[in-house]
Amino acid sequence: MIMGNKIDIENILDLSANKLNSLEFDDFTITAIRGNRSQLRFADSQITIAKNWASLELGVFAAKDSKTVAIEIQDLSENSIISALESLEKLAKSLPPNQNYFGISDGPFSYPAIEYLADTDFVEFHDQSIDQVQGAINAAEAEGAKRSAGVLAWEVKEEHLLSSKGASVSENSTSYEFSIRSFIDETSSGADVEVGRLFSKVDFERAGSRAGEIAKMAIGGTNGDPGKYNILLEPRVAADVVAATPGAANPFMVDIGMSWLKDKIGEPIGPELVSVYDDALLPNGLGSKSFDDEGHPTGRNVIVEKGILKGFIHNTSTAKKAGTTSTGNAGLVLPQNSNVFFEPGEHTFEELLELTKGKPALYITNNWYTRFTSYADGIFSSIPRDGMFIIENGEISKPVRELRISDTMGNVFKNVTALGKEIKQIKSWEVNVPTFIPHVLIEDINISAATK
Amino acid sequence: MPSSSYDLAEKAIEEGEKLGAQYIEARYVNSRMNTSILKNGVPELGAIARNNGIGIRVLKDGGVGFASFNEMTKEEMSIAVAFATKMAEATGRRRSKKIVFSDEKIHEVKFEAVGESGKRPFEVDPEAKINRLMGMDKLLAELKTNAVIPFRFFQMLDETEKKYIITNEGAKIESEIDRLQLFGIIVAVNQTTGSKEQIMIQKGKTGGLESLDYWKIEDFVTKETTKLSKIVTESKESPTGVIDYVVGPNVIGIMCHENTGHPTEGDRILGREGAQAGESYLKENMIGQQIGSEHVTIIDDPTLEGSYGYYLYDDEGVKAGPRYLHNKGVFEEMLHNRESAAWMGTKSTAAARAIGFNREPIPRMANTYLAPGTFEYEELFEDIKLGVFMNNFTEWNIDDRRYQSKYVGLEAYLIENGEIKHMVRRPVIETTTPKLWGSVDAVAKEKYLEFDAATCGKGDPMQGAPVYHGGSFMRIRNVEVR
């Protein structure tokens, strides 16, 4: 099983397929992912830890008489794999049939080509990583930041998939994720993120500079007043609270009462200016991938078109149940988004500021801790963090603090009034699904505040 | 016993020392997990996870390096040790403030917390597990209430985790822990108004499948679902203005966790989590400062038997015991690992936890609770003219300094002239931490003490730590409700 100092992936795929066939599973997919991921974390403007993960994981989804089972194995000796798959068969026997299961995608398959999944120059990342982080910290300090914290992570990954329905595919990818949060004093802070796949696109100094700039603008903030506001969101806030709605276009989440989009397909859920896709083919997209967990080819699928909810993302089973076809979004258990992509609007940031004129308005640069009173109704609140500002007469006028967005996801999406023309890719501690989104202006959103 | 994995861990220590590591630890973890997922009564998936690997952490020249691997070969181990050592050195060299670890007593021990004989996760047949889960779900499907229950989701997860930690200082900690967790989401809908309420259930305990009986799980989910139906069909508007609150164990628990546990984590206070989970409104120089009333004593104790956050020695080999985060309202102790302790010139409080072989040990909570007081339950209500009794919560959040928090009640009742009246809908406590703890004027006795399980999120990459949080009942005076 071990070839030189590495386990041979082809061998463990074949071994697993042979064993699953001999155990008479009807359907199966096997994935093997070998990754090498590194990370530099920093705080107080100094690196606190350097990490590296060398990993090889084997994942199997299998079905026998419509009983659906899965296994994730990191213990990869031949005996362990055989014993684990035998346990899987025992587990399948013990289960009642899954009435929601309708098979996995059947071949033959033709996979899309995606630009910029892997960067051959990526090895330079290791050598330059410490300097790259230091460059961003210095850029924040040049703006006045006293200290910065954050993380740079980068990964080289190879993924292989084999299915009982003829899929046999592999893909290599590279990626980086950088986030920085800079402080001038305890409550005056700013943050930014920079993510992608191409080493040539890296510009962490820009992120550091922006984090420092927001922190400086936030100095002297006072407690804000609760009430109704028009809110102008940085892309990283919009990627959480605005993109939550296309993210809820998931039949599994609808089935368990965790989506506010039940029975909404074909209905207007937003203004005409909003169109959103799940797009696995985006160049440089962190969620870009040519095949899903069933080995089905991925693609670009419309979720919202001119404000109308057009469809959900699907795997083979959820699609058959809904009378449609797979969108190539199969995850091991439930359909999963690849990249969420918002069509950009036509406004510059300054124009968006202008559009708030005449109404109380807030510019929110970051947020966290979004939680729901009722997922099915989309009732939530989320806490702005870092610089937050009152907008008056089309200009950022003064920093404010200690406010909370407390409204419904339905209102947030429906009340979008304008979109910026520049989109940014966001993936962060708060946003798991890579999201391409511009600045978003939303009207009449309820803002609450803590009592003293 | 995977002696070859133990050998690899031991060899890693030798190699690290040869490379000049000032401190090196190797942590081997073998975890076997089983999961069942039930969606509206349909068994969506049965899943198994077999995790196995070694994490290496090195301190050298004032820097820290970490590397993990799961291809259990000597070569992979050597690469990991070399990376951790080299990167500790490379990053440490550039630090103006060198990282050091606090000196701690070295232990060589074994401990275990496993299920009852015949009830351990790997001893119970998968069929028995899924049947128990489906039987419980069926009770809800057939439950007669005034509301409809269109959505039910359950996930049961059991785990046996074996861990072997070894350091170049001579620490050797071997442990074996079984855990059981049940997570559920239930939604009730008022057929007349279409209005909905959700409850998220999380039960967790160290031990085996006997925990289901300990929780009386069928009774528990049936009662909670019946109450949920009442909330959505019978509850009335909640009062506003300045009122008093009585809150139950579930609400106290989350408040202890969010408003006190997190801001007392040493690494947050030092800013090490600044870009992720945030910092803290508490500072090192605030130790000894009055944060809450004299009724507020908040303890975090990893050693509570059977608890979901149970351990006797932390992931740096330090012996655990109760930590008095707040004592009679005074900020007394922090949650420290050896790194944060050293920064503050103190000793670790054995809070270092790493969730998986491929994670670094950082300061975490274990089992956080409000120490019981001297009041009978009924006494808490007696002199309240107008108030709300919030027994559990739904939505909550808190800013990243842990200063201003929001808790929305789920099961809640009006209190009028000392009596509990009708249910009220979604009362909100949105206030600051000092105001919250400063307004507590009564806590109920130990006989009312209860714990809930939760998965605490922190770190980058994320580490979901099993924890308990709890309390008895407490009264909060003069809360402004808008």
JSON list of N, CA, C and O in Angstrom, two decimals, chain A residues 260-304:
[
{"chain": "A", "resi": 260, "resn": "TRP", "atom": "N", "xyz": [-35.80, 29.70, 4.24]},
{"chain": "A", "resi": 260, "resn": "TRP", "atom": "CA", "xyz": [-36.96, 30.58, 4.12]},
{"chain": "A", "resi": 260, "resn": "TRP", "atom": "C", "xyz": [-37.47, 30.63, 2.68]},
{"chain": "A", "resi": 260, "resn": "TRP", "atom": "O", "xyz": [-38.24, 31.49, 2.32]},
{"chain": "A", "resi": 261, "resn": "LEU", "atom": "N", "xyz": [-37.02, 29.66, 1.85]},
{"chain": "A", "resi": 261, "resn": "LEU", "atom": "CA", "xyz": [-37.42, 29.69, 0.44]},
{"chain": "A", "resi": 261, "resn": "LEU", "atom": "C", "xyz": [-38.36, 28.55, 0.05]},
{"chain": "A", "resi": 261, "resn": "LEU", "atom": "O", "xyz": [-38.55, 28.28, -1.14]},
{"chain": "A", "resi": 262, "resn": "LYS", "atom": "N", "xyz": [-38.99, 27.90, 1.02]},
{"chain": "A", "resi": 262, "resn": "LYS", "atom": "CA", "xyz": [-39.95, 26.83, 0.71]},
{"chain": "A", "resi": 262, "resn": "LYS", "atom": "C", "xyz": [-41.09, 27.40, -0.14]},
{"chain": "A", "resi": 262, "resn": "LYS", "atom": "O", "xyz": [-41.65, 28.45, 0.18]},
{"chain": "A", "resi": 263, "resn": "ASP", "atom": "N", "xyz": [-41.41, 26.69, -1.21]},
{"chain": "A", "resi": 263, "resn": "ASP", "atom": "CA", "xyz": [-42.53, 27.06, -2.11]},
{"chain": "A", "resi": 263, "resn": "ASP", "atom": "C", "xyz": [-42.35, 28.43, -2.76]},
{"chain": "A", "resi": 263, "resn": "ASP", "atom": "O", "xyz": [-43.33, 29.05, -3.17]},
{"chain": "A", "resi": 264, "resn": "LYS", "atom": "N", "xyz": [-41.12, 28.89, -2.87]},
{"chain": "A", "resi": 264, "resn": "LYS", "atom": "CA", "xyz": [-40.92, 30.24, -3.43]},
{"chain": "A", "resi": 264, "resn": "LYS", "atom": "C", "xyz": [-40.40, 30.21, -4.88]},
{"chain": "A", "resi": 264, "resn": "LYS", "atom": "O", "xyz": [-40.21, 31.28, -5.47]},
{"chain": "A", "resi": 265, "resn": "ILE", "atom": "N", "xyz": [-40.14, 29.02, -5.44]},
{"chain": "A", "resi": 265, "resn": "ILE", "atom": "CA", "xyz": [-39.60, 28.99, -6.81]},
{"chain": "A", "resi": 265, "resn": "ILE", "atom": "C", "xyz": [-40.61, 29.61, -7.77]},
{"chain": "A", "resi": 265, "resn": "ILE", "atom": "O", "xyz": [-41.81, 29.32, -7.71]},
{"chain": "A", "resi": 266, "resn": "GLY", "atom": "N", "xyz": [-40.11, 30.50, -8.63]},
{"chain": "A", "resi": 266, "resn": "GLY", "atom": "CA", "xyz": [-40.98, 31.19, -9.58]},
{"chain": "A", "resi": 266, "resn": "GLY", "atom": "C", "xyz": [-41.49, 32.51, -9.05]},
{"chain": "A", "resi": 266, "resn": "GLY", "atom": "O", "xyz": [-42.10, 33.30, -9.78]},
{"chain": "A", "resi": 267, "resn": "GLU", "atom": "N", "xyz": [-41.24, 32.76, -7.77]},
{"chain": "A", "resi": 267, "resn": "GLU", "atom": "CA", "xyz": [-41.76, 34.01, -7.17]},
{"chain": "A", "resi": 267, "resn": "GLU", "atom": "C", "xyz": [-40.66, 35.07, -7.09]},
{"chain": "A", "resi": 267, "resn": "GLU", "atom": "O", "xyz": [-39.49, 34.75, -6.97]},
{"chain": "A", "resi": 268, "resn": "PRO", "atom": "N", "xyz": [-41.08, 36.34, -7.12]},
{"chain": "A", "resi": 268, "resn": "PRO", "atom": "CA", "xyz": [-40.08, 37.40, -6.91]},
{"chain": "A", "resi": 268, "resn": "PRO", "atom": "C", "xyz": [-39.65, 37.42, -5.45]},
{"chain": "A", "resi": 268, "resn": "PRO", "atom": "O", "xyz": [-40.51, 37.46, -4.55]},
{"chain": "A", "resi": 269, "resn": "ILE", "atom": "N", "xyz": [-38.36, 37.34, -5.21]},
{"chain": "A", "resi": 269, "resn": "ILE", "atom": "CA", "xyz": [-37.85, 37.43, -3.83]},
{"chain": "A", "resi": 269, "resn": "ILE", "atom": "C", "xyz": [-36.93, 38.63, -3.69]},
{"chain": "A", "resi": 269, "resn": "ILE", "atom": "O", "xyz": [-36.46, 38.94, -2.59]},
{"chain": "A", "resi": 270, "resn": "GLY", "atom": "N", "xyz": [-36.63, 39.28, -4.80]},
{"chain": "A", "resi": 270, "resn": "GLY", "atom": "CA", "xyz": [-35.75, 40.45, -4.77]},
{"chain": "A", "resi": 270, "resn": "GLY", "atom": "C", "xyz": [-36.08, 41.37, -5.92]},
{"chain": "A", "resi": 270, "resn": "GLY", "atom": "O", "xyz": [-36.94, 41.05, -6.75]},
{"chain": "A", "resi": 271, "resn": "PRO", "atom": "N", "xyz": [-35.40, 42.51, -6.00]},
{"chain": "A", "resi": 271, "resn": "PRO", "atom": "CA", "xyz": [-35.65, 43.44, -7.10]},
{"chain": "A", "resi": 271, "resn": "PRO", "atom": "C", "xyz": [-35.05, 42.93, -8.41]},
{"chain": "A", "resi": 271, "resn": "PRO", "atom": "O", "xyz": [-34.21, 42.04, -8.40]},
{"chain": "A", "resi": 272, "resn": "GLU", "atom": "N", "xyz": [-35.47, 43.52, -9.50]},
{"chain": "A", "resi": 272, "resn": "GLU", "atom": "CA", "xyz": [-35.03, 43.09, -10.83]},
{"chain": "A", "resi": 272, "resn": "GLU", "atom": "C", "xyz": [-33.52, 43.19, -11.02]},
{"chain": "A", "resi": 272, "resn": "GLU", "atom": "O", "xyz": [-32.95, 42.47, -11.83]},
{"chain": "A", "resi": 273, "resn": "LEU", "atom": "N", "xyz": [-32.90, 44.06, -10.27]},
{"chain": "A", "resi": 273, "resn": "LEU", "atom": "CA", "xyz": [-31.46, 44.25, -10.49]},
{"chain": "A", "resi": 273, "resn": "LEU", "atom": "C", "xyz": [-30.61, 43.12, -9.91]},
{"chain": "A", "resi": 273, "resn": "LEU", "atom": "O", "xyz": [-29.39, 43.11, -10.10]},
{"chain": "A", "resi": 274, "resn": "VAL", "atom": "N", "xyz": [-31.24, 42.15, -9.24]},
{"chain": "A", "resi": 274, "resn": "VAL", "atom": "CA", "xyz": [-30.46, 41.08, -8.62]},
{"chain": "A", "resi": 274, "resn": "VAL", "atom": "C", "xyz": [-30.57, 39.77, -9.40]},
{"chain": "A", "resi": 274, "resn": "VAL", "atom": "O", "xyz": [-31.65, 39.22, -9.57]},
{"chain": "A", "resi": 275, "resn": "SER", "atom": "N", "xyz": [-29.42, 39.30, -9.89]},
{"chain": "A", "resi": 275, "resn": "SER", "atom": "CA", "xyz": [-29.32, 37.97, -10.49]},
{"chain": "A", "resi": 275, "resn": "SER", "atom": "C", "xyz": [-28.16, 37.23, -9.84]},
{"chain": "A", "resi": 275, "resn": "SER", "atom": "O", "xyz": [-27.07, 37.80, -9.68]},
{"chain": "A", "resi": 276, "resn": "VAL", "atom": "N", "xyz": [-28.40, 35.98, -9.46]},
{"chain": "A", "resi": 276, "resn": "VAL", "atom": "CA", "xyz": [-27.38, 35.21, -8.72]},
{"chain": "A", "resi": 276, "resn": "VAL", "atom": "C", "xyz": [-27.24, 33.81, -9.32]},
{"chain": "A", "resi": 276, "resn": "VAL", "atom": "O", "xyz": [-28.25, 33.17, -9.65]},
{"chain": "A", "resi": 277, "resn": "TYR", "atom": "N", "xyz": [-26.01, 33.35, -9.40]},
{"chain": "A", "resi": 277, "resn": "TYR", "atom": "CA", "xyz": [-25.74, 32.01, -9.92]},
{"chain": "A", "resi": 277, "resn": "TYR", "atom": "C", "xyz": [-24.94, 31.20, -8.92]},
{"chain": "A", "resi": 277, "resn": "TYR", "atom": "O", "xyz": [-24.20, 31.76, -8.11]},
{"chain": "A", "resi": 278, "resn": "ASP", "atom": "N", "xyz": [-25.12, 29.89, -9.01]},
{"chain": "A", "resi": 278, "resn": "ASP", "atom": "CA", "xyz": [-24.12, 29.00, -8.42]},
{"chain": "A", "resi": 278, "resn": "ASP", "atom": "C", "xyz": [-23.23, 28.62, -9.58]},
{"chain": "A", "resi": 278, "resn": "ASP", "atom": "O", "xyz": [-23.68, 27.98, -10.53]},
{"chain": "A", "resi": 279, "resn": "ASP", "atom": "N", "xyz": [-21.98, 29.03, -9.54]},
{"chain": "A", "resi": 279, "resn": "ASP", "atom": "CA", "xyz": [-21.12, 28.89, -10.71]},
{"chain": "A", "resi": 279, "resn": "ASP", "atom": "C", "xyz": [-19.81, 28.20, -10.32]},
{"chain": "A", "resi": 279, "resn": "ASP", "atom": "O", "xyz": [-18.92, 28.80, -9.73]},
{"chain": "A", "resi": 280, "resn": "ALA", "atom": "N", "xyz": [-19.73, 26.91, -10.70]},
{"chain": "A", "resi": 280, "resn": "ALA", "atom": "CA", "xyz": [-18.52, 26.13, -10.35]},
{"chain": "A", "resi": 280, "resn": "ALA", "atom": "C", "xyz": [-17.40, 26.35, -11.35]},
{"chain": "A", "resi": 280, "resn": "ALA", "atom": "O", "xyz": [-16.33, 25.78, -11.20]},
{"chain": "A", "resi": 281, "resn": "LEU", "atom": "N", "xyz": [-17.66, 27.15, -12.38]},
{"chain": "A", "resi": 281, "resn": "LEU", "atom": "CA", "xyz": [-16.68, 27.27, -13.47]},
{"chain": "A", "resi": 281, "resn": "LEU", "atom": "C", "xyz": [-15.90, 28.58, -13.43]},
{"chain": "A", "resi": 281, "resn": "LEU", "atom": "O", "xyz": [-15.11, 28.86, -14.33]},
{"chain": "A", "resi": 282, "resn": "LEU", "atom": "N", "xyz": [-16.09, 29.37, -12.41]},
{"chain": "A", "resi": 282, "resn": "LEU", "atom": "CA", "xyz": [-15.45, 30.69, -12.36]},
{"chain": "A", "resi": 282, "resn": "LEU", "atom": "C", "xyz": [-13.94, 30.58, -12.27]},
{"chain": "A", "resi": 282, "resn": "LEU", "atom": "O", "xyz": [-13.41, 29.89, -11.39]},
{"chain": "A", "resi": 283, "resn": "PRO", "atom": "N", "xyz": [-13.23, 31.26, -13.17]},
{"chain": "A", "resi": 283, "resn": "PRO", "atom": "CA", "xyz": [-11.77, 31.27, -13.06]},
{"chain": "A", "resi": 283, "resn": "PRO", "atom": "C", "xyz": [-11.36, 31.86, -11.71]},
{"chain": "A", "resi": 283, "resn": "PRO", "atom": "O", "xyz": [-11.97, 32.82, -11.25]},
{"chain": "A", "resi": 284, "resn": "ASN", "atom": "N", "xyz": [-10.40, 31.24, -11.08]},
{"chain": "A", "resi": 284, "resn": "ASN", "atom": "CA", "xyz": [-9.88, 31.74, -9.79]},
{"chain": "A", "resi": 284, "resn": "ASN", "atom": "C", "xyz": [-10.85, 31.57, -8.62]},
{"chain": "A", "resi": 284, "resn": "ASN", "atom": "O", "xyz": [-10.59, 32.03, -7.51]},
{"chain": "A", "resi": 285, "resn": "GLY", "atom": "N", "xyz": [-12.01, 30.92, -8.85]},
{"chain": "A", "resi": 285, "resn": "GLY", "atom": "CA", "xyz": [-12.99, 30.74, -7.77]},
{"chain": "A", "resi": 285, "resn": "GLY", "atom": "C", "xyz": [-12.57, 29.63, -6.82]},
{"chain": "A", "resi": 285, "resn": "GLY", "atom": "O", "xyz": [-12.20, 28.54, -7.25]},
{"chain": "A", "resi": 286, "resn": "LEU", "atom": "N", "xyz": [-12.64, 29.92, -5.52]},
{"chain": "A", "resi": 286, "resn": "LEU", "atom": "CA", "xyz": [-12.21, 28.90, -4.55]},
{"chain": "A", "resi": 286, "resn": "LEU", "atom": "C", "xyz": [-13.15, 27.70, -4.52]},
{"chain": "A", "resi": 286, "resn": "LEU", "atom": "O", "xyz": [-12.79, 26.64, -4.03]},
{"chain": "A", "resi": 287, "resn": "GLY", "atom": "N", "xyz": [-14.38, 27.88, -5.00]},
{"chain": "A", "resi": 287, "resn": "GLY", "atom": "CA", "xyz": [-15.32, 26.75, -5.04]},
{"chain": "A", "resi": 287, "resn": "GLY", "atom": "C", "xyz": [-15.39, 26.12, -6.42]},
{"chain": "A", "resi": 287, "resn": "GLY", "atom": "O", "xyz": [-16.22, 25.24, -6.66]},
{"chain": "A", "resi": 288, "resn": "SER", "atom": "N", "xyz": [-14.54, 26.56, -7.33]},
{"chain": "A", "resi": 288, "resn": "SER", "atom": "CA", "xyz": [-14.58, 26.04, -8.69]},
{"chain": "A", "resi": 288, "resn": "SER", "atom": "C", "xyz": [-14.06, 24.60, -8.73]},
{"chain": "A", "resi": 288, "resn": "SER", "atom": "O", "xyz": [-13.07, 24.27, -8.07]},
{"chain": "A", "resi": 289, "resn": "LYS", "atom": "N", "xyz": [-14.73, 23.78, -9.53]},
{"chain": "A", "resi": 289, "resn": "LYS", "atom": "CA", "xyz": [-14.44, 22.36, -9.55]},
{"chain": "A", "resi": 289, "resn": "LYS", "atom": "C", "xyz": [-15.14, 21.77, -10.76]},
{"chain": "A", "resi": 289, "resn": "LYS", "atom": "O", "xyz": [-16.24, 22.22, -11.09]},
{"chain": "A", "resi": 290, "resn": "SER", "atom": "N", "xyz": [-14.56, 20.79, -11.41]},
{"chain": "A", "resi": 290, "resn": "SER", "atom": "CA", "xyz": [-15.22, 20.27, -12.63]},
{"chain": "A", "resi": 290, "resn": "SER", "atom": "C", "xyz": [-16.18, 19.12, -12.35]},
{"chain": "A", "resi": 290, "resn": "SER", "atom": "O", "xyz": [-16.97, 18.75, -13.21]},
{"chain": "A", "resi": 291, "resn": "PHE", "atom": "N", "xyz": [-16.12, 18.52, -11.16]},
{"chain": "A", "resi": 291, "resn": "PHE", "atom": "CA", "xyz": [-17.04, 17.41, -10.85]},
{"chain": "A", "resi": 291, "resn": "PHE", "atom": "C", "xyz": [-17.52, 17.53, -9.42]},
{"chain": "A", "resi": 291, "resn": "PHE", "atom": "O", "xyz": [-16.81, 18.08, -8.57]},
{"chain": "A", "resi": 292, "resn": "ASP", "atom": "N", "xyz": [-18.74, 17.01, -9.18]},
{"chain": "A", "resi": 292, "resn": "ASP", "atom": "CA", "xyz": [-19.25, 17.06, -7.81]},
{"chain": "A", "resi": 292, "resn": "ASP", "atom": "C", "xyz": [-19.00, 15.72, -7.11]},
{"chain": "A", "resi": 292, "resn": "ASP", "atom": "O", "xyz": [-18.31, 14.85, -7.65]},
{"chain": "A", "resi": 293, "resn": "ASP", "atom": "N", "xyz": [-19.58, 15.54, -5.93]},
{"chain": "A", "resi": 293, "resn": "ASP", "atom": "CA", "xyz": [-19.27, 14.34, -5.13]},
{"chain": "A", "resi": 293, "resn": "ASP", "atom": "C", "xyz": [-19.89, 13.05, -5.69]},
{"chain": "A", "resi": 293, "resn": "ASP", "atom": "O", "xyz": [-19.64, 11.97, -5.18]},
{"chain": "A", "resi": 294, "resn": "GLU", "atom": "N", "xyz": [-20.72, 13.18, -6.74]},
{"chain": "A", "resi": 294, "resn": "GLU", "atom": "CA", "xyz": [-21.21, 11.98, -7.42]},
{"chain": "A", "resi": 294, "resn": "GLU", "atom": "C", "xyz": [-20.41, 11.71, -8.70]},
{"chain": "A", "resi": 294, "resn": "GLU", "atom": "O", "xyz": [-20.70, 10.77, -9.44]},
{"chain": "A", "resi": 295, "resn": "GLY", "atom": "N", "xyz": [-19.48, 12.61, -9.01]},
{"chain": "A", "resi": 295, "resn": "GLY", "atom": "CA", "xyz": [-18.76, 12.50, -10.28]},
{"chain": "A", "resi": 295, "resn": "GLY", "atom": "C", "xyz": [-19.54, 13.15, -11.42]},
{"chain": "A", "resi": 295, "resn": "GLY", "atom": "O", "xyz": [-19.18, 13.02, -12.59]},
{"chain": "A", "resi": 296, "resn": "HIS", "atom": "N", "xyz": [-20.61, 13.86, -11.09]},
{"chain": "A", "resi": 296, "resn": "HIS", "atom": "CA", "xyz": [-21.42, 14.56, -12.10]},
{"chain": "A", "resi": 296, "resn": "HIS", "atom": "C", "xyz": [-20.69, 15.85, -12.49]},
{"chain": "A", "resi": 296, "resn": "HIS", "atom": "O", "xyz": [-20.17, 16.54, -11.63]},
{"chain": "A", "resi": 297, "resn": "PRO", "atom": "N", "xyz": [-20.70, 16.20, -13.78]},
{"chain": "A", "resi": 297, "resn": "PRO", "atom": "CA", "xyz": [-20.04, 17.44, -14.18]},
{"chain": "A", "resi": 297, "resn": "PRO", "atom": "C", "xyz": [-20.73, 18.65, -13.55]},
{"chain": "A", "resi": 297, "resn": "PRO", "atom": "O", "xyz": [-21.96, 18.68, -13.43]},
{"chain": "A", "resi": 298, "resn": "THR", "atom": "N", "xyz": [-19.94, 19.63, -13.18]},
{"chain": "A", "resi": 298, "resn": "THR", "atom": "CA", "xyz": [-20.51, 20.84, -12.58]},
{"chain": "A", "resi": 298, "resn": "THR", "atom": "C", "xyz": [-20.86, 21.85, -13.68]},
{"chain": "A", "resi": 298, "resn": "THR", "atom": "O", "xyz": [-20.63, 21.58, -14.86]},
{"chain": "A", "resi": 299, "resn": "GLY", "atom": "N", "xyz": [-21.38, 22.99, -13.29]},
{"chain": "A", "resi": 299, "resn": "GLY", "atom": "CA", "xyz": [-21.76, 23.99, -14.29]},
{"chain": "A", "resi": 299, "resn": "GLY", "atom": "C", "xyz": [-22.12, 25.31, -13.66]},
{"chain": "A", "resi": 299, "resn": "GLY", "atom": "O", "xyz": [-21.74, 25.59, -12.52]},
{"chain": "A", "resi": 300, "resn": "ARG", "atom": "N", "xyz": [-22.83, 26.10, -14.44]},
{"chain": "A", "resi": 300, "resn": "ARG", "atom": "CA", "xyz": [-23.29, 27.42, -13.96]},
{"chain": "A", "resi": 300, "resn": "ARG", "atom": "C", "xyz": [-24.81, 27.34, -13.91]},
{"chain": "A", "resi": 300, "resn": "ARG", "atom": "O", "xyz": [-25.46, 27.10, -14.93]},
{"chain": "A", "resi": 301, "resn": "ASN", "atom": "N", "xyz": [-25.37, 27.52, -12.73]},
{"chain": "A", "resi": 301, "resn": "ASN", "atom": "CA", "xyz": [-26.81, 27.37, -12.56]},
{"chain": "A", "resi": 301, "resn": "ASN", "atom": "C", "xyz": [-27.42, 28.64, -11.99]},
{"chain": "A", "resi": 301, "resn": "ASN", "atom": "O", "xyz": [-26.93, 29.18, -10.99]},
{"chain": "A", "resi": 302, "resn": "VAL", "atom": "N", "xyz": [-28.49, 29.08, -12.63]},
{"chain": "A", "resi": 302, "resn": "VAL", "atom": "CA", "xyz": [-29.13, 30.30, -12.16]},
{"chain": "A", "resi": 302, "resn": "VAL", "atom": "C", "xyz": [-29.96, 30.00, -10.91]},
{"chain": "A", "resi": 302, "resn": "VAL", "atom": "O", "xyz": [-30.69, 29.00, -10.85]},
{"chain": "A", "resi": 303, "resn": "ILE", "atom": "N", "xyz": [-29.79, 30.83, -9.88]},
{"chain": "A", "resi": 303, "resn": "ILE", "atom": "CA", "xyz": [-30.60, 30.70, -8.66]},
{"chain": "A", "resi": 303, "resn": "ILE", "atom": "C", "xyz": [-31.67, 31.80, -8.67]},
{"chain": "A", "resi": 303, "resn": "ILE", "atom": "O", "xyz": [-32.85, 31.53, -8.46]},
{"chain": "A", "resi": 304, "resn": "VAL", "atom": "N", "xyz": [-31.22, 33.02, -8.89]},
{"chain": "A", "resi": 304, "resn": "VAL", "atom": "CA", "xyz": [-32.14, 34.16, -8.93]},
{"chain": "A", "resi": 304, "resn": "VAL", "atom": "C", "xyz": [-31.90, 34.90, -10.24]},
{"chain": "A", "resi": 304, "resn": "VAL", "atom": "O", "xyz": [-30.76, 35.23, -10.56]}
]
